[in-house]
mmCIF file of C-alpha atoms in Angstrom:
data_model
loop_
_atom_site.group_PDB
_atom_site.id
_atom_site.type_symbol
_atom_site.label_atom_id
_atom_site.label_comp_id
_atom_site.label_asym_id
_atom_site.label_seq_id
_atom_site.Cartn_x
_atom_site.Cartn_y
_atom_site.Cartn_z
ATOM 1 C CA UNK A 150 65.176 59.473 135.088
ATOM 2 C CA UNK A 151 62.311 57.180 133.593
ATOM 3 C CA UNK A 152 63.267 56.229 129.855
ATOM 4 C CA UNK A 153 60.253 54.475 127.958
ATOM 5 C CA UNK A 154 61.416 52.124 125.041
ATOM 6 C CA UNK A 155 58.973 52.750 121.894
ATOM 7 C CA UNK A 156 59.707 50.522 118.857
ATOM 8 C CA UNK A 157 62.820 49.629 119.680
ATOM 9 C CA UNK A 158 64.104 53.459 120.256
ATOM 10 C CA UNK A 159 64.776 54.799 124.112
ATOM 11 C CA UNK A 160 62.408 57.590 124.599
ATOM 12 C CA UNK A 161 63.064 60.373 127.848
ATOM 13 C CA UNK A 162 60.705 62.247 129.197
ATOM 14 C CA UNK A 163 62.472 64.373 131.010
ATOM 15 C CA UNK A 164 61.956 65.826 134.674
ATOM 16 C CA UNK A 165 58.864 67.667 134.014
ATOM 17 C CA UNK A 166 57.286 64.763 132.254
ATOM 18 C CA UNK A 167 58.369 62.697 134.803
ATOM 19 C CA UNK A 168 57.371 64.618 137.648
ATOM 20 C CA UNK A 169 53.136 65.093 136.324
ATOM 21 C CA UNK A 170 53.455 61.030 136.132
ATOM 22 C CA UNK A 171 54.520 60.751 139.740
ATOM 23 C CA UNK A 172 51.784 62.970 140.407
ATOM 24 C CA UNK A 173 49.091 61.878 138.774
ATOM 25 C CA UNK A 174 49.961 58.589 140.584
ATOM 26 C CA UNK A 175 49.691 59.804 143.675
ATOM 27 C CA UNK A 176 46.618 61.940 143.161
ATOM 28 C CA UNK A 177 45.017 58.692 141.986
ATOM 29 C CA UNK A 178 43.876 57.588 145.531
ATOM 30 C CA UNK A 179 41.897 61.014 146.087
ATOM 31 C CA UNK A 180 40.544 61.780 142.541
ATOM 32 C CA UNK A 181 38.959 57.841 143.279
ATOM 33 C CA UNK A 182 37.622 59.011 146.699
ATOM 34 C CA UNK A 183 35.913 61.906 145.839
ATOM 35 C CA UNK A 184 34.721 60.453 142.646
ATOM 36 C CA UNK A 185 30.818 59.299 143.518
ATOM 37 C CA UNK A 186 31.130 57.119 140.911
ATOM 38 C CA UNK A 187 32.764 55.147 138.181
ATOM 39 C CA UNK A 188 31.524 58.286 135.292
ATOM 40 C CA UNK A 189 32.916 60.568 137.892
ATOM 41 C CA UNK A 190 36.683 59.217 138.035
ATOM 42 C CA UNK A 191 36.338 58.133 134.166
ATOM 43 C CA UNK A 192 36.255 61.734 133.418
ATOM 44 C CA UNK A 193 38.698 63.057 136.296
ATOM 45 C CA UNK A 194 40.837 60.328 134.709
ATOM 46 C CA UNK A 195 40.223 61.731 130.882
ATOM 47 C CA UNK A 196 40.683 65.238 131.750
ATOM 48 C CA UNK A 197 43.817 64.716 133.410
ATOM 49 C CA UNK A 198 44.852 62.160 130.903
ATOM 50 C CA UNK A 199 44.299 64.744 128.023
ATOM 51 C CA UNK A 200 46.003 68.037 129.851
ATOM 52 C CA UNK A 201 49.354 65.538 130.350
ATOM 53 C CA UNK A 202 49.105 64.549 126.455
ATOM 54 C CA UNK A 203 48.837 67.956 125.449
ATOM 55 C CA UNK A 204 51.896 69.294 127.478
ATOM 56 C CA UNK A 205 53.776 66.370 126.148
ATOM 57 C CA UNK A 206 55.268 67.146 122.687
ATOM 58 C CA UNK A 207 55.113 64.579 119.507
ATOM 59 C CA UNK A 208 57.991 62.739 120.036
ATOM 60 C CA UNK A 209 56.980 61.402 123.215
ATOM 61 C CA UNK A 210 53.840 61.006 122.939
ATOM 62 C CA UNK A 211 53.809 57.627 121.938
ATOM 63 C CA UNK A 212 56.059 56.749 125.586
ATOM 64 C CA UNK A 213 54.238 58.904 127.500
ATOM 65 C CA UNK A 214 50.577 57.389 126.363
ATOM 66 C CA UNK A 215 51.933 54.263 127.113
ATOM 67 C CA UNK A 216 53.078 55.149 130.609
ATOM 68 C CA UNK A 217 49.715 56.663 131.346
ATOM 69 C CA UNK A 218 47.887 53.410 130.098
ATOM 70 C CA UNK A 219 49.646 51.630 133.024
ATOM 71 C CA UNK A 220 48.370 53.944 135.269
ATOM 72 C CA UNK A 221 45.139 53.674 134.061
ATOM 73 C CA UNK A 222 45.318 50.022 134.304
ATOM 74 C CA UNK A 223 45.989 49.923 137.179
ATOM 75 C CA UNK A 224 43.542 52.066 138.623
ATOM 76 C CA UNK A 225 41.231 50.771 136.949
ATOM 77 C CA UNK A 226 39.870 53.357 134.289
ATOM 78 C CA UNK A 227 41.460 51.611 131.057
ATOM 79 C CA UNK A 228 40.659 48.640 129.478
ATOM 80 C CA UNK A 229 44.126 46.274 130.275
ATOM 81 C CA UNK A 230 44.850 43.064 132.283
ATOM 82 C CA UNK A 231 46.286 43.275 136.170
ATOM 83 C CA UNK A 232 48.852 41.178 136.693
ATOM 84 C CA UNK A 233 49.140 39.863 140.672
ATOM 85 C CA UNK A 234 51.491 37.536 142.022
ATOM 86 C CA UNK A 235 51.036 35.276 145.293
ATOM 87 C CA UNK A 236 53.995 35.260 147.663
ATOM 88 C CA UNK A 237 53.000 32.722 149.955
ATOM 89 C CA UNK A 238 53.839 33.391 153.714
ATOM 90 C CA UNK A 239 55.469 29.518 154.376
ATOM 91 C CA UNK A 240 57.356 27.400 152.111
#
């Protein structure tokens, strides 16, 4: 199980929480291919966004918004920096 720390408190989603993250995540790949463009996935991205928020309830919201702003990062339909790292193939 995922916990999220918020403010210095450990926050669990839980299984079912847990569970519409992983598949959101891997949805992400075909919601982008069958968007025909960047409005298309921004709203695919904000409806699903929104229908997760409003399943989670107002403790977690906070952990789970955060969690989904990862996502969004890095599929590019938030505003946030990518972080990549070179791992260079000889020493």
């Amino acid at each position: 199980m995922h916990e999220q720390a918020i403010a210095g408190q450990t926050v669990d989603l839980g299984p079912a929480l847990e569970a519409e993250l992983e598949a959101l995540d891997r949805e992400m790949p075909r919601i982008q291919s069958m968007a025909g463009n960047v409005f298309a996935l921004a709203s695919a991205w904000a409806e699903r966004h929104a229908a997760i928020l409003q399943r989670t309830p107002p403790p977690m919201r906070a952990a789970m918004e955060a969690r989904l702003h990862r996502i969004g990062i890095r599929w590019g339909v938030v505003h946030g920096v990518r972080m990549t790292t070179q791992f260079p193939a000889l020493g």
